[in-house]
XYZ file of C-alpha atoms in Angstrom:
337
model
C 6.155 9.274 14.651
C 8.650 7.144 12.240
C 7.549 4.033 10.926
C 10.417 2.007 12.101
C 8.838 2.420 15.875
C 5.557 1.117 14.797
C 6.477 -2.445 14.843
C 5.400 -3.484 18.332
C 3.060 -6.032 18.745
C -0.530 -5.919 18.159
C -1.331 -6.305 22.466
C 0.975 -3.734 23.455
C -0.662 -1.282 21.140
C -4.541 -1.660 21.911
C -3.516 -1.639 25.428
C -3.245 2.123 24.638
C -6.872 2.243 23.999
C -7.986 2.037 28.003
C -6.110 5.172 28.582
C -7.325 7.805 30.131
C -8.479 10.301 27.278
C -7.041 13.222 27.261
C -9.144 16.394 25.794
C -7.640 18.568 22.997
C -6.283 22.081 24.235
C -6.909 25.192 22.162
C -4.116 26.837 21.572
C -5.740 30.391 20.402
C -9.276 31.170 21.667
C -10.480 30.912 18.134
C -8.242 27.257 18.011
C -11.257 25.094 16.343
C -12.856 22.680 18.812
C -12.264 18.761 17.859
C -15.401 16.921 17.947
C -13.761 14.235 20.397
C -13.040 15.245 23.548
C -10.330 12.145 23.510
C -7.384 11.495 20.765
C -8.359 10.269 17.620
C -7.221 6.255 17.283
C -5.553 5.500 13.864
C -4.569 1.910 13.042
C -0.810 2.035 11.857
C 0.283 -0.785 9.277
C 3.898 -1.589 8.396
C 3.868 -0.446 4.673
C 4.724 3.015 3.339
C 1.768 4.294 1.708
C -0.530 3.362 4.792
C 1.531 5.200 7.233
C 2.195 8.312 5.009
C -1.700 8.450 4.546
C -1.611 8.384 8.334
C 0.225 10.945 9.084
C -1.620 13.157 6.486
C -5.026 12.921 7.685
C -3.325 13.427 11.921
C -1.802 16.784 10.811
C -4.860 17.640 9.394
C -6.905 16.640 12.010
C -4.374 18.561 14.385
C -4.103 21.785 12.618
C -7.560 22.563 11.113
C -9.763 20.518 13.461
C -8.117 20.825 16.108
C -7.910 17.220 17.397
C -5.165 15.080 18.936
C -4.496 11.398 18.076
C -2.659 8.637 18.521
C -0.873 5.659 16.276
C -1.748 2.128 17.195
C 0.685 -0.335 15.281
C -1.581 -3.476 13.830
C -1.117 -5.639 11.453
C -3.868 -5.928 8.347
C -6.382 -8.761 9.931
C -6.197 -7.638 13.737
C -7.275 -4.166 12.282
C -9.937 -5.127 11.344
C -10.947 -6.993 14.214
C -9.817 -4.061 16.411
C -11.787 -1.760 14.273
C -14.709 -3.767 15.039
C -14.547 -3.627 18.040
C -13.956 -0.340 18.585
C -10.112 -0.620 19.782
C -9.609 1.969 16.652
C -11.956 4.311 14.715
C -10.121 4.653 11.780
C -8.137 2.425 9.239
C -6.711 4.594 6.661
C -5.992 2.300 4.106
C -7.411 -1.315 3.716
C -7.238 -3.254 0.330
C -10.251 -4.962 -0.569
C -8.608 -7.999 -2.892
C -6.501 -9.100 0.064
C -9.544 -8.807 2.560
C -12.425 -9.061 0.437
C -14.170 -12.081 3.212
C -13.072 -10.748 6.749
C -13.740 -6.875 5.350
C -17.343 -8.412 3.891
C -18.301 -10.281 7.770
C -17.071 -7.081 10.032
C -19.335 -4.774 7.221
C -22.355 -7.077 7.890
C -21.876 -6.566 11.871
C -23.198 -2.605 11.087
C -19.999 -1.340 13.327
C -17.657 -0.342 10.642
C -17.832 1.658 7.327
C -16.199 1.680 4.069
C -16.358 6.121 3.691
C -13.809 6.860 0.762
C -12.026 5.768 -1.805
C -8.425 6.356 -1.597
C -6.883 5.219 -5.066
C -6.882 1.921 -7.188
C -3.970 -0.321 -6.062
C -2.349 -3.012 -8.479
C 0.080 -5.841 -8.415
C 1.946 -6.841 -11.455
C 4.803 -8.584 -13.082
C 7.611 -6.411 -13.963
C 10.639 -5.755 -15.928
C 13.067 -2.685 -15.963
C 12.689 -0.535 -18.791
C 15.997 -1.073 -20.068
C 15.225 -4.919 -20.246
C 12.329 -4.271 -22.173
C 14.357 -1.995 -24.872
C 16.975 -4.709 -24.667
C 14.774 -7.435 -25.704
C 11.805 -5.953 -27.429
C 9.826 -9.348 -28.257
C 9.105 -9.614 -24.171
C 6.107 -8.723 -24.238
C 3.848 -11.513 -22.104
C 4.735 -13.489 -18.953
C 4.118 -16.282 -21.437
C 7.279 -15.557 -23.480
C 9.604 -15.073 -20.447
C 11.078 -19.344 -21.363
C 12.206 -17.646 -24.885
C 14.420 -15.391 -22.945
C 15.390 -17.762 -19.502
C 19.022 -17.158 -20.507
C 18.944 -13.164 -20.361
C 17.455 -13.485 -16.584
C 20.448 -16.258 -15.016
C 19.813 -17.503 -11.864
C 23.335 -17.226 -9.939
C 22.400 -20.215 -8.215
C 20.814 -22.448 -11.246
C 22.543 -21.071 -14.307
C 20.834 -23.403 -16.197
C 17.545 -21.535 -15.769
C 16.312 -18.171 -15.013
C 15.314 -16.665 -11.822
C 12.156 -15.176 -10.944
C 11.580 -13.107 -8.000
C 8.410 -13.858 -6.482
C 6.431 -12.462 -3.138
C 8.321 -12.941 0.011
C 7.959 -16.222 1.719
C 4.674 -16.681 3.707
C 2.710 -13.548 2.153
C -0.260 -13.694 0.185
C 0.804 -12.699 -2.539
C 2.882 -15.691 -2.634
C 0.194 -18.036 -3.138
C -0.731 -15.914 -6.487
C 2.808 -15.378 -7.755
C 3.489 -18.972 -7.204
C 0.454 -20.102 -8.888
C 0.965 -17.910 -12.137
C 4.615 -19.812 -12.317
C 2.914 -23.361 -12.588
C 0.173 -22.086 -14.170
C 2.636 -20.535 -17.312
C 4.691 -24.029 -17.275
C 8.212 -21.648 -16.291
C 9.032 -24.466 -13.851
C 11.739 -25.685 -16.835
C 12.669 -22.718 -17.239
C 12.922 -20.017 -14.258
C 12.998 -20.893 -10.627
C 10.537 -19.005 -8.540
C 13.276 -17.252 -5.912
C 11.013 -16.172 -2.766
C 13.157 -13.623 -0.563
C 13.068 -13.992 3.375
C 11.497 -10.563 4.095
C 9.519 -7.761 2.223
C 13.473 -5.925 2.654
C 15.542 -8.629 1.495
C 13.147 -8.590 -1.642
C 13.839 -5.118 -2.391
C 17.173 -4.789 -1.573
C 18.135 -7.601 -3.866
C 16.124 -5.537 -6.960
C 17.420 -2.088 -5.883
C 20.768 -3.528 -6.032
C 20.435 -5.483 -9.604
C 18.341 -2.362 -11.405
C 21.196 -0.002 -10.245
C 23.650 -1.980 -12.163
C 21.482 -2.334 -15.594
C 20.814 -6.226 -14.682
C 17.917 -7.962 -16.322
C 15.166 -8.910 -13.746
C 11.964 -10.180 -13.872
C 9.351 -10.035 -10.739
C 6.484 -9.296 -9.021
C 5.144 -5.826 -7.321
C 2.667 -4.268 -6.205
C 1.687 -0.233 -6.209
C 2.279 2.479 -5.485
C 5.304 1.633 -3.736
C 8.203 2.989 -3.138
C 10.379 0.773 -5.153
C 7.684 0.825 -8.214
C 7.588 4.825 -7.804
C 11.602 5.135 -8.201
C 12.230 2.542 -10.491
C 11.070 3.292 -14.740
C 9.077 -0.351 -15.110
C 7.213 -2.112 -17.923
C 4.307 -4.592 -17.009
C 4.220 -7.669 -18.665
C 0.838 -8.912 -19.772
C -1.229 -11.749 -18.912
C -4.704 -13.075 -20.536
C -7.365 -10.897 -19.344
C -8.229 -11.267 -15.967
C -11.267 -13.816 -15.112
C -12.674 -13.605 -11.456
C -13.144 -17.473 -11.498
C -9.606 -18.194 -12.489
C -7.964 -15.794 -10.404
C -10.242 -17.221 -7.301
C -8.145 -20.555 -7.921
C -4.569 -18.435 -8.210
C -5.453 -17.018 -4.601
C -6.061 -20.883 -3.313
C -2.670 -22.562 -2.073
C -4.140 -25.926 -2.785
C -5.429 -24.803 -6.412
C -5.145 -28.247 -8.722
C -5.438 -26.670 -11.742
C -4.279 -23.611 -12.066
C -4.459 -21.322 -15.741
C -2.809 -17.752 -16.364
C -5.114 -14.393 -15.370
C -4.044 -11.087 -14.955
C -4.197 -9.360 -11.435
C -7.610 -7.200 -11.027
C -7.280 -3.638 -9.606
C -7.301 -3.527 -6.053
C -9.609 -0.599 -4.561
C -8.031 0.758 -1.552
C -10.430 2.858 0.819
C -10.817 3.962 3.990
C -13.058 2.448 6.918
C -14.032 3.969 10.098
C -16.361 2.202 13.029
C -19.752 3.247 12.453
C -19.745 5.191 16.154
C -16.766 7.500 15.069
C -19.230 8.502 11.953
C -22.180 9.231 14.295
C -19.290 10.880 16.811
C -17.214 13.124 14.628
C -19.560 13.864 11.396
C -17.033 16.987 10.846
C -13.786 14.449 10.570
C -15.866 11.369 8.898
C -16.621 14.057 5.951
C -13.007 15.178 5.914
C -11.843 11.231 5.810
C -14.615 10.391 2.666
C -12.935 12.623 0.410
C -9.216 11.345 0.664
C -8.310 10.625 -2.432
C -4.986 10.906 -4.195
C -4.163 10.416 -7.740
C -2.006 6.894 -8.321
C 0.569 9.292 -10.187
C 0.845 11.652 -6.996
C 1.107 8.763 -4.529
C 3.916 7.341 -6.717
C 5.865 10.661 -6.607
C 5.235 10.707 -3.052
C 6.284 7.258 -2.783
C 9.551 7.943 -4.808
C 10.106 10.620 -2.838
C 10.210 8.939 0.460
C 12.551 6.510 -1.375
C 14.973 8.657 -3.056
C 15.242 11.046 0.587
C 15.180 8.868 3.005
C 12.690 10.837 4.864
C 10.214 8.994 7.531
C 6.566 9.165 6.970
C 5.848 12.289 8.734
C 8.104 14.152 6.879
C 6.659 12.728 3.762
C 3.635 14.352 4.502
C 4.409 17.366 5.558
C 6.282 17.394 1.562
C 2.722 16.225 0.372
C 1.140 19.098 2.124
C 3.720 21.838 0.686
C 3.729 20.329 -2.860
C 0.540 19.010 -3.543
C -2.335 21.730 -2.126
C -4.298 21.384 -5.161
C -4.990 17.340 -4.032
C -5.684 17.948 -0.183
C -7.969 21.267 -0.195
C -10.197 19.170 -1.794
C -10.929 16.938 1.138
C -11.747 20.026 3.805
C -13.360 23.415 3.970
C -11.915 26.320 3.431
C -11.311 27.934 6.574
C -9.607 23.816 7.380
C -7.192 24.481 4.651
C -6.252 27.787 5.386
C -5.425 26.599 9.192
C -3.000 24.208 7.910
C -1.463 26.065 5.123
C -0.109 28.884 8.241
C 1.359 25.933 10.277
C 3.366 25.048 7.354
């Protein structure tokens, strides 16, 4: 199932959830028995590594535990509501820092668990490699108004340009914050693209022809796994400043560097009591940042649509994903590759 076609809405997608289960057929009469007698619901967001993770974990369920499943596209805060409620059992990937609140009141309702850890998630400011060989004394954000003429805006020569988090994400709030809060306002415009694509089309475009650009990511991504990147540092991060960064109506706000972002998976607390096989399967997903970012660059550099992505993952990384499931689990999906 490609990513592009799971956009539609929220509604139209948990309707799927009153359907009529359907029971898994063996193929073989030694085909292993799911532990549901109904397809497997897995929330489906919009962003690459969630939906590659996805499709991982359904082929494995498929072909070594014999279980069928279904995508239901949601965005980040109705999964978790839909979770709770049981409209899913399983959210592959949900990043604490961006949910810590709503993620800390569904926990205390005892209907969902946090089961694995998948891999530590970050966000930084960047700069190509090249920039940072072309001007070697750019080390900080702080020192980016030394250099506001090697980073023209085309639409305010007189100052730099900045690309921030796409309008109305929140990692906007953050990014913006960090610009005020290093005094760049003289200096750099903060240049927030329409969409999550316009944003990295516009620095896929200006890194394949050697321009200078400064901006803010997050990883593993595709972009950050194709591209060679430097970070540029910050003061060490403090949870009390940073709390303020995150606030759009911060009054005051002072530099910190982004903490790591834990990214786990959560299932509702019936699935674990339903399906102890698959919950133990799901608590050992874990992939090495490096390996997601190959996977990630992957994706990028072919083209290729989640599914196929993992299918790749499966061929080319065996010595990650044994790890998560028994032998005889492994061996079942090795022979359908």
């Amino acid at each position: 199932m490609g990513w592009r076609r799971h956009a539609a809405a929220l509604g139209c997608a948990l309707a799927f959830a009153g359907l009529s289960a359907v029971p898994a057929v063996a193929s073989a009469a030694d085909a292993p028995q799911c532990e549901l007698d109904r397809p497997i619901r897995f929330g489906g967001m919009n962003w690459e590594t969630n939906l590659v993770l996805v499709e991982l974990e359904r082929y494995i369920a498929d072909k070594g535990y014999g279980c069928e499943s279904e995508v239901l596209p949601v965005e980040t805060l109705p999964a978790l509501a839909a979770l709770t409620r049981g409209d899913l059992d399983i959210n592959s990937e949900i990043w604490l820092n961006s949910v810590a609140e709503p993620w800390a009141q569904a926990e205390a309702t005892g209907k969902v668990k946090r089961i694995g850890d998948i891999y530590m998630g970050g966000e930084a400011w960047f700069i190509p490699r090249y920039t940072a060989e072309r001007l070697p004394e750019l080390k900080a954000a702080s020192d980016l108004p030394k250099f506001k003429d090697e980073f023209t805006d085309p639409e305010e020569p007189s100052k730099g340009r900045f690309y921030g988090c796409p309008a109305g994400w929140g990692c906007e709030v953050v990014s913006g914050n960090l610009h005020k809060a290093l005094g760049l306002g003289d200096t750099f415009t903060y240049f927030s693209p329409g969409t999550g694509a316009t944003q990295k089309a516009a620095l896929m475009a200006a890194y394949q022809r050697k321009e200078n650009i400064v901006f803010y990511y997050w990883y593993p991504t595709p972009l950050v796994g194709s591209m060679d990147l430097v970070k540029l540092e910050f003061p060490e991060y403090d949870a009390e400043i940073h709390a303020c960064l995150t606030d759009v109506n911060c009054a005051d706000p002072k530099p910190s560097d982004y903490p790591d972002n834990p990214v786990f998976t959560a299932v509702t607390t019936q699935f674990t009591q339903d399906a102890p096989k698959l919950t133990e399967f799901l608590s050992k997903v874990e992939v090495p940042l490096p390996i997601m970012n190959e996977a990630m660059a992957h994706m990028e550099e072919t083209e290729s649509e989640p599914d196929e992505v993992a299918r790749w993952f499966l061929k080319n990384h065996a010595d990650v994903w044994t790890k998560w499931v028994p032998a005889d689990v492994a061996d079942r999906v090795k022979a359908s590759l």
